[in-house]
Short mmCIF file of C-alpha atoms in Angstrom, two decimals:
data_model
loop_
_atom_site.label_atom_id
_atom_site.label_comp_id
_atom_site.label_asym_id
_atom_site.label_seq_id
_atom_site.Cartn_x
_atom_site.Cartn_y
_atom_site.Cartn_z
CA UNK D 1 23.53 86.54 -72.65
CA UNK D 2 27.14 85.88 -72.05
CA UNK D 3 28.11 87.87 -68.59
CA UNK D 4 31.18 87.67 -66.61
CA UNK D 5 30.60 88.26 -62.84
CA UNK D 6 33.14 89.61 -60.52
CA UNK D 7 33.75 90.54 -57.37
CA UNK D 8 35.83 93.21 -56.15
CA UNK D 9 36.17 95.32 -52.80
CA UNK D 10 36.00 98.70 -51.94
CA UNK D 11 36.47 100.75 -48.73
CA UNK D 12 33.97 103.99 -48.03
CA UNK D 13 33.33 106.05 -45.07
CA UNK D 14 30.25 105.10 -42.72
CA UNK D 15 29.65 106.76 -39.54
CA UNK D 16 33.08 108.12 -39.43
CA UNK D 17 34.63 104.31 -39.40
CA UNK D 18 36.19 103.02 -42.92
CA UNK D 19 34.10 99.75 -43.95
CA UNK D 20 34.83 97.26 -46.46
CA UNK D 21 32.37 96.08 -48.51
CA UNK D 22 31.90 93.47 -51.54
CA UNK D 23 30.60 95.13 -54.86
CA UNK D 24 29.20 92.93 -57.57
CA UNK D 25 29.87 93.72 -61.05
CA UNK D 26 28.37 92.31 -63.95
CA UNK D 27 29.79 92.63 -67.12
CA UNK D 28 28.93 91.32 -70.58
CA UNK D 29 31.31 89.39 -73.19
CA UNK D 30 31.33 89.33 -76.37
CA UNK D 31 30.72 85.75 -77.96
CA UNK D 32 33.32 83.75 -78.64
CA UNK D 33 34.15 80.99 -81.57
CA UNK D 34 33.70 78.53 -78.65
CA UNK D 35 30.01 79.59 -78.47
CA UNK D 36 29.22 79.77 -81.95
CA UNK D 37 30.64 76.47 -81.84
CA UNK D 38 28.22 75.07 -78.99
CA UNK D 39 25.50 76.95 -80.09
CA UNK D 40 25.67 75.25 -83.42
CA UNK D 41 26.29 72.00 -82.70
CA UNK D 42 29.54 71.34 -83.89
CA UNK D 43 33.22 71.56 -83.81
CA UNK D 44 35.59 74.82 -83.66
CA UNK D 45 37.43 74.50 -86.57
CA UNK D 46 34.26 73.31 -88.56
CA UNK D 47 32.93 76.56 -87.25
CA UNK D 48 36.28 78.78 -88.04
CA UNK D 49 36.25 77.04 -91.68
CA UNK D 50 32.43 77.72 -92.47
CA UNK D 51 32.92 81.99 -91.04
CA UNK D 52 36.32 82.30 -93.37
CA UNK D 53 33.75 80.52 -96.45
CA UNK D 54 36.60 77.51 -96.67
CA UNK D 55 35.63 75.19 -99.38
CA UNK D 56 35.63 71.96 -97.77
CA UNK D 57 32.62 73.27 -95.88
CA UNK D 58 29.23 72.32 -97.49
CA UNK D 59 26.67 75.22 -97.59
CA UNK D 60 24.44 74.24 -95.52
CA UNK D 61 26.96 73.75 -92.42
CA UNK D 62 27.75 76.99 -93.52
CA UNK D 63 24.39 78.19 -93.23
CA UNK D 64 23.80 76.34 -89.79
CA UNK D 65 26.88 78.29 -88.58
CA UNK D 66 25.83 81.85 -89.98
CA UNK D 67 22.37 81.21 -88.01
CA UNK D 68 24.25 80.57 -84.89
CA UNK D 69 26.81 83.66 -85.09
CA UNK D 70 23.77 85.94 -85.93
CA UNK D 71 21.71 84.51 -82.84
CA UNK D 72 24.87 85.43 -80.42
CA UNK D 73 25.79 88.49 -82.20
CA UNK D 74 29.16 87.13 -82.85
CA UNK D 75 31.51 88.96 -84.56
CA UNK D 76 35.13 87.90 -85.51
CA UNK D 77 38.10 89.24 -83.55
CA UNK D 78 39.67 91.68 -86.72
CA UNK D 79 42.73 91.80 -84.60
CA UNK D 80 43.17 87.94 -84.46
CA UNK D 81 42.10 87.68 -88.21
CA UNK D 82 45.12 90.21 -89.03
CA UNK D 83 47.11 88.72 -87.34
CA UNK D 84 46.48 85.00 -88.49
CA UNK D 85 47.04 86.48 -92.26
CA UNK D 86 50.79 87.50 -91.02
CA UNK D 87 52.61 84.88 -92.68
CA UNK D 88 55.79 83.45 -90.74
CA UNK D 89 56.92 81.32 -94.47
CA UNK D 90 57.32 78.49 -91.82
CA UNK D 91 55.30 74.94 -91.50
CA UNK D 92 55.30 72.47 -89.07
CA UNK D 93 55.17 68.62 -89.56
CA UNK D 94 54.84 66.22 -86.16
CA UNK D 95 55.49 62.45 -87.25
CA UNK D 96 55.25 59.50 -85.02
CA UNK D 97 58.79 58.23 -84.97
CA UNK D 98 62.31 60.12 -86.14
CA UNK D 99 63.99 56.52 -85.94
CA UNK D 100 61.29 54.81 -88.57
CA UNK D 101 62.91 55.17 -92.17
CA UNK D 102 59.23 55.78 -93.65
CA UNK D 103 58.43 58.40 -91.66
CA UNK D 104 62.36 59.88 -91.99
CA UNK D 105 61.26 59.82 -95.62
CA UNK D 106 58.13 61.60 -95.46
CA UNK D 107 59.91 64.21 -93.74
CA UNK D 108 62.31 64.21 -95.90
CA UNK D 109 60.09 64.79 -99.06
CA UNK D 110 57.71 67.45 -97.25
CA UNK D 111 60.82 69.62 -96.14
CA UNK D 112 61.81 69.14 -99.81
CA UNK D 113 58.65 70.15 -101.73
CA UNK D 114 58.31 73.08 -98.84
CA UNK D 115 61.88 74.89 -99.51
CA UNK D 116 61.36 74.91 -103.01
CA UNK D 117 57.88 76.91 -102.34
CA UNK D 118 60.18 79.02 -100.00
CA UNK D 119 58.97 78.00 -96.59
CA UNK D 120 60.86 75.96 -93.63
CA UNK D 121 59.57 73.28 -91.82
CA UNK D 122 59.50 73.17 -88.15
CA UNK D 123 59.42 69.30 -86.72
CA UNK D 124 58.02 67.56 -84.00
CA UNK D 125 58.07 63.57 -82.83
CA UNK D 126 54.69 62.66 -81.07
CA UNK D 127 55.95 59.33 -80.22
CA UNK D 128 52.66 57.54 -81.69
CA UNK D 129 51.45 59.37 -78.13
CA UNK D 130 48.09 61.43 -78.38
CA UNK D 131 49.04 63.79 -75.63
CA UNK D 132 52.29 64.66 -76.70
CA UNK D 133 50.99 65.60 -80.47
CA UNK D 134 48.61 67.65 -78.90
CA UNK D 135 52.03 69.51 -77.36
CA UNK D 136 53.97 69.52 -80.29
CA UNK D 137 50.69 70.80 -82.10
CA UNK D 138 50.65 73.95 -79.10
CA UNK D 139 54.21 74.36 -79.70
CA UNK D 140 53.87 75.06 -83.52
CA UNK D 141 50.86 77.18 -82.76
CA UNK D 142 52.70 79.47 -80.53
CA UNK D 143 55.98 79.42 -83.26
CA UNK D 144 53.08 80.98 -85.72
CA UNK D 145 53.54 78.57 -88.78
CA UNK D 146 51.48 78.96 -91.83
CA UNK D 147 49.95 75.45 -91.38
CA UNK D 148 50.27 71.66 -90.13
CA UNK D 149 50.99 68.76 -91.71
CA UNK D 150 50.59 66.09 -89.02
CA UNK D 151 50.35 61.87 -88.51
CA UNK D 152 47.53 61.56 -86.50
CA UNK D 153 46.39 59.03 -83.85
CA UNK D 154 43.06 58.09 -82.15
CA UNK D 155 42.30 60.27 -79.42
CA UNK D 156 43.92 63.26 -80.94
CA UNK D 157 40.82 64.54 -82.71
CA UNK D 158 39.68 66.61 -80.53
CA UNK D 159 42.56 68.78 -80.53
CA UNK D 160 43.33 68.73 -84.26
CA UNK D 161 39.40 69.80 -84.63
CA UNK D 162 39.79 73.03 -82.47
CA UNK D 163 42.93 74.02 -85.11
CA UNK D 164 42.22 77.56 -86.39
CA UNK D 165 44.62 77.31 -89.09
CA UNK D 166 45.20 75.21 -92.41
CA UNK D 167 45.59 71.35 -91.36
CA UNK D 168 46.62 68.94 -93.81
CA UNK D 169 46.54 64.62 -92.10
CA UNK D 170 48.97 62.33 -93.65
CA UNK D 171 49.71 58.68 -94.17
CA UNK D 172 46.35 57.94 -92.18
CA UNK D 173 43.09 59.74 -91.36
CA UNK D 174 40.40 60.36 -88.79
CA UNK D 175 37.05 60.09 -89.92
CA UNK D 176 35.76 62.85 -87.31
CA UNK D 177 38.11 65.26 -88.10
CA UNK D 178 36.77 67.27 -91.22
CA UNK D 179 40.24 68.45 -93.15
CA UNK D 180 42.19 67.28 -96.10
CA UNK D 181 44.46 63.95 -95.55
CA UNK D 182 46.32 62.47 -97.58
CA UNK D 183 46.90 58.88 -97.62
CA UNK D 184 47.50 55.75 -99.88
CA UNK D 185 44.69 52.33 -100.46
CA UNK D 186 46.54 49.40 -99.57
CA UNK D 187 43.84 47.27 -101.96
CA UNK D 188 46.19 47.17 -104.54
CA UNK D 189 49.16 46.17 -103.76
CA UNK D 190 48.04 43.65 -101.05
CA UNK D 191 45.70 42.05 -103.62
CA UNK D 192 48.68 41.54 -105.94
CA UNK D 193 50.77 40.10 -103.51
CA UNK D 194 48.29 37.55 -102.03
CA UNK D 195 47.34 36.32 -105.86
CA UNK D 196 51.21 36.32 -106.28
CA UNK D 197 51.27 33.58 -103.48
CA UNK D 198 48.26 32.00 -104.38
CA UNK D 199 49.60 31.69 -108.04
CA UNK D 200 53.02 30.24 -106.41
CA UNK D 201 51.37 27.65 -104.38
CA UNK D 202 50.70 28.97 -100.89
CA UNK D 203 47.04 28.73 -99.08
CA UNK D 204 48.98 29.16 -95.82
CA UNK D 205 49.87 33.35 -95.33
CA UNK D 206 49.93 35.07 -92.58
CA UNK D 207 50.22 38.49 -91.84
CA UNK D 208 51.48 40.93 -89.65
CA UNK D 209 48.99 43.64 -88.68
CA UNK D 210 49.74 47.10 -87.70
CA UNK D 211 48.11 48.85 -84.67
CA UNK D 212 44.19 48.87 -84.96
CA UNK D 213 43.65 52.02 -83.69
CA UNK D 214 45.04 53.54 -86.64
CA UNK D 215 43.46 53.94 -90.35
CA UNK D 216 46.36 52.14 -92.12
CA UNK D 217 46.58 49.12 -89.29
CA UNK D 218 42.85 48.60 -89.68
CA UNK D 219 42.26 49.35 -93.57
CA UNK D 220 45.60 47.47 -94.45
CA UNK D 221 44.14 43.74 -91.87
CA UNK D 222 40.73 44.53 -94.12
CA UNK D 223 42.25 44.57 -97.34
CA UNK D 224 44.77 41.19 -96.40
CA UNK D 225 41.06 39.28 -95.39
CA UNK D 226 39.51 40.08 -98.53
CA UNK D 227 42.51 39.71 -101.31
CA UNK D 228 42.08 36.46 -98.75
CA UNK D 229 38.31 36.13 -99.75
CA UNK D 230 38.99 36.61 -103.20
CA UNK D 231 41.87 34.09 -103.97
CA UNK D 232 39.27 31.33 -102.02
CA UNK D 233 41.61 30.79 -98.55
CA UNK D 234 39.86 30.16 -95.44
CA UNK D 235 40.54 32.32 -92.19
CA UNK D 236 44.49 33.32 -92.57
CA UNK D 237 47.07 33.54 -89.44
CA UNK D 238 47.02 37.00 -88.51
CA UNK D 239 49.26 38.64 -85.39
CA UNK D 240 48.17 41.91 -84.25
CA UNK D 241 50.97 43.97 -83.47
CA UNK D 242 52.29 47.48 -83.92
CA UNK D 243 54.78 49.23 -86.05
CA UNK D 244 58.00 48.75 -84.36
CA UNK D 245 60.87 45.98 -85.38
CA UNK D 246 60.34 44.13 -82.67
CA UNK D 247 56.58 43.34 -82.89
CA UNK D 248 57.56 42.05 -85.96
CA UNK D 249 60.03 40.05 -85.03
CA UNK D 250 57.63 38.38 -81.84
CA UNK D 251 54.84 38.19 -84.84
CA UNK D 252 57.12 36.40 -87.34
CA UNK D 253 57.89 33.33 -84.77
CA UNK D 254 54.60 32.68 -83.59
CA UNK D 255 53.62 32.47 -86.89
CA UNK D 256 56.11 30.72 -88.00
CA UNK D 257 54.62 28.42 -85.24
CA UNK D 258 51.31 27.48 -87.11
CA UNK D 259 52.96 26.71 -89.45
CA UNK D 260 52.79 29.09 -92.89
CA UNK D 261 54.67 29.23 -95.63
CA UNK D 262 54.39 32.90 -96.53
CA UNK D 263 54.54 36.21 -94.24
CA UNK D 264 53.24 39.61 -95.26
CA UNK D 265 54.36 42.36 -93.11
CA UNK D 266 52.22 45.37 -92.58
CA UNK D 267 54.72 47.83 -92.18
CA UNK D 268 58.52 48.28 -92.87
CA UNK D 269 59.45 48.57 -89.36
CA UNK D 270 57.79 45.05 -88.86
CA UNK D 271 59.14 43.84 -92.25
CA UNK D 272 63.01 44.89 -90.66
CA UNK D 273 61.85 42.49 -87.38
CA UNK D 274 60.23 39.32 -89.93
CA UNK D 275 63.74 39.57 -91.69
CA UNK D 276 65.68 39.26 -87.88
CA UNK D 277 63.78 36.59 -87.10
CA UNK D 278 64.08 34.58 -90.41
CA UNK D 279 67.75 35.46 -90.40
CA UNK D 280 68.11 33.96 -86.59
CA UNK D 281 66.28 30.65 -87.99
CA UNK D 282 68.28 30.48 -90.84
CA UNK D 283 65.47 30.53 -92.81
CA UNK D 284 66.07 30.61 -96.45
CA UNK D 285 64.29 33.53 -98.25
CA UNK D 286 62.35 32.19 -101.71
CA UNK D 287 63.25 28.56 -100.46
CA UNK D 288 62.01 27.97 -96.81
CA UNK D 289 59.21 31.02 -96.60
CA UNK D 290 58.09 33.29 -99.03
CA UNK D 291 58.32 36.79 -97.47
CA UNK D 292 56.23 39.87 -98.27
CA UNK D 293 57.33 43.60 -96.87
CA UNK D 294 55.98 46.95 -96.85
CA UNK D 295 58.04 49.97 -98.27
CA UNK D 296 60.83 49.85 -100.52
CA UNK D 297 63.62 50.72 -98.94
CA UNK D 298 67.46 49.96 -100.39
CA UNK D 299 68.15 47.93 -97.26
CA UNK D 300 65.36 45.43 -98.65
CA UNK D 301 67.19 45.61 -102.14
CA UNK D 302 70.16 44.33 -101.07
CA UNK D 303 68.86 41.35 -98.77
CA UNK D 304 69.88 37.74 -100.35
CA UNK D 305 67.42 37.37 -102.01
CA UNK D 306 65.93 41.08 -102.54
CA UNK D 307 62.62 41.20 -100.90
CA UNK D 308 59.28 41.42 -102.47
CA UNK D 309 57.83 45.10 -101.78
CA UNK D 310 54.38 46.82 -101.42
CA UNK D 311 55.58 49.92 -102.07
CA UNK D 312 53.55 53.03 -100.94
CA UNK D 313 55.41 55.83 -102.61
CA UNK D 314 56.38 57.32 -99.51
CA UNK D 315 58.12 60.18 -101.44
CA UNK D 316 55.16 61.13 -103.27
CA UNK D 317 53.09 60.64 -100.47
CA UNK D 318 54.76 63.47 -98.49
CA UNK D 319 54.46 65.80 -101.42
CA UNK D 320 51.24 65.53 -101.99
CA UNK D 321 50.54 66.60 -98.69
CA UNK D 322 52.59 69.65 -98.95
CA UNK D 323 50.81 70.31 -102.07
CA UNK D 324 47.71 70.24 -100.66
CA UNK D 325 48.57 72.19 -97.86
CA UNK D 326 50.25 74.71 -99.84
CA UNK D 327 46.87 75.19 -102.05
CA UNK D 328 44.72 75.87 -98.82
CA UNK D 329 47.41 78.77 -98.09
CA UNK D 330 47.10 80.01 -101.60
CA UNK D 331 43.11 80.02 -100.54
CA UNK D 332 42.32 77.17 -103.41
CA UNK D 333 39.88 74.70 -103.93
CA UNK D 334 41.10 71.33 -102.32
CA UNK D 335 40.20 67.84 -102.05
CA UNK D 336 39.49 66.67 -98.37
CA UNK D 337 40.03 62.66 -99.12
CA UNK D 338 43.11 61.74 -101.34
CA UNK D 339 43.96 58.02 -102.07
CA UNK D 340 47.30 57.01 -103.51
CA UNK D 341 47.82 53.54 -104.66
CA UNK D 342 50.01 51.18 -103.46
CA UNK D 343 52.24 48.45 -106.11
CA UNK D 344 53.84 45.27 -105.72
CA UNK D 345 57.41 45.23 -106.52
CA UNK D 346 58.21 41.54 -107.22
CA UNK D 347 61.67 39.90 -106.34
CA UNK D 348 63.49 36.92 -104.98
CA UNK D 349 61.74 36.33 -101.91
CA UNK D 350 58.39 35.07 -103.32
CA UNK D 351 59.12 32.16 -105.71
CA UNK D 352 57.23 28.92 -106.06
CA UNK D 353 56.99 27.36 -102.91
CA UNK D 354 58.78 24.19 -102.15
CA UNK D 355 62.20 25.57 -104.52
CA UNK D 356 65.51 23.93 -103.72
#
């Protein structure tokens, strides 16, 4: 039974003297998606998905859920359900960081690949910050877009669960958040640049990890220890940082310290600090250290020597996610885990080690 109780007051005539007196008044409430939700064990916009017959949804969540809104007598709010099939042609986006040139880029390409399907993008910064993409997630509920593409970060799954409309994760994922994301396997690429240094003479690399409590810092340490593993090197350097320039310019000395004689960075922000910090030692580039980055940017092109890559395909990255998205608006059959490789783009600054 779901009841509200209230209390209200009322005045009547007793014995010729006006008396106030509390009445009690129980009403009922109709079930909500909250309750369905409880009642069934799991998470709103599981719930949401399995009522509206969403693919991702296996059938017997589905079923689970139909058994749950039948026990409450739930029935969906046709006003709300109208009203969520108004389309507003807009989408949002919330990235970590306006200042980081890969997520510029992926903004970039999303806004793209959404005007030429017709629709605007609306875009938020969460800073990296939990709490604040949960704000800039309220905001773009309450501007009505069509659907969210969003970075996400640990501790935001709760609120990215509750979402009652199409959610699309990019660049990383969260394992307990059931919706598409689309994101890239850094296998590849860092297994081609670790035999690259292997083949050129280096059994001392170290890397420069991104945060661990995302899915790229922790998949992209996993896959540098095993291309380790595989090429037959012991226990590698590794500093665990973040993704801002000047983590890796702090990571880059200290391992500079043990000493190595090749650097991977795990991010282009921390490849733009490894090159400041090489650059301040005068450290010659192909000669002195054999530097890996992440992304290919032009500013890495034009670096003396150009600077070996891991390229993600940033670019393609973002529209993939719009694509996706876009399908789940068009009510189409989508994937709910897609991996795009990574390559190694080779140049100047991984030659043999020990050149003049």
């Amino acid at each position: 039974m779901f009841t509200v109780i209230g209390i209200t007051y009322c005045k009547r005539l007793h014995k010729g003297l006006m008396a106030e007196e509390e009445v009690v008044v129980v009403q009922k409430r109709a079930p909500t998606l909250k309750d369905v939700a409880a009642d069934a064990g799991l998470s709103i916009s599981t719930v949401s998905r399995a009522l509206a017959d969403h693919p991702a949804i296996s059938l017997h969540t589905k079923e689970i859920v139909q058994q749950a809104a039948q026990r409450l007598h739930y029935r969906p709010n046709a006003q709300a359900r109208a009203l969520r099939k108004s389309r507003t042609n807009t989408i949002g986006l919330v990235i970590p960081h306006l200042t980081n040139p890969y997520f510029a880029e992926l903004a970039a390409a999303v806004q793209q690949a959404a005007l030429e399907a017709g629709l605007y993008t609306l875009l938020g910064n969460s800073n990296d910050d939990p709490e604040q993409l949960a704000r800039a997630i309220g905001i773009l509920e309450g501007q009505r877009v069509d659907g969210i593409i969003a970075v996400p970060h640990a501790g935001s799954e709760a609120r990215l669960a509750e979402l009652d409309i199409p959610l699309v994760l990019v660049d990383r994922e969260l394992s307990d958040v059931p919706v598409t994301s689309v994101s890239t396997d850094p296998s590849e690429g860092l297994l081609a640049a670790v035999e690259l240094l292997v083949r050129n003479g280096h059994t001392s690399i170290g890397y420069l990890a991104g945060p661990l409590d995302t899915s790229t810092g922790s998949d992209r340490l996993q896959a540098f220890r095993t291309a380790c593993k595989r090429q037959g090197l012991e226990k590698q350097p590794v500093y665990l940082g973040g993704y801002q320039e000047f983590e890796g310019y702090v990571g880059t000395q200290q391992l500079l310290e043990t000493p190595v004689t090749a650097i991977i960075a795990g991010d282009s922000m921390m490849t733009i600090g490894a090159l400041r910090a090489c650059h301040e030692r005068k450290i010659r580039l192909g000669k002195d250290l054999a530097l890996v980055g992440f992304d290919d940017f032009a500013v890495f092109q034009l670096q003396n020597p150009p600077l070996t890559i891991i390229d993600q395909h940033v670019a393609e990255m973002g529209q993939r996610a719009f694509e996706e998205l876009y399908r789940i608006l068009q009510g189409e059959p989508v994937a709910t885990t897609i991996k795009l490789p990574t390559t190694l783009i080779v140049r100047g600054s991984t030659p043999v080690q020990g050149g003049n």
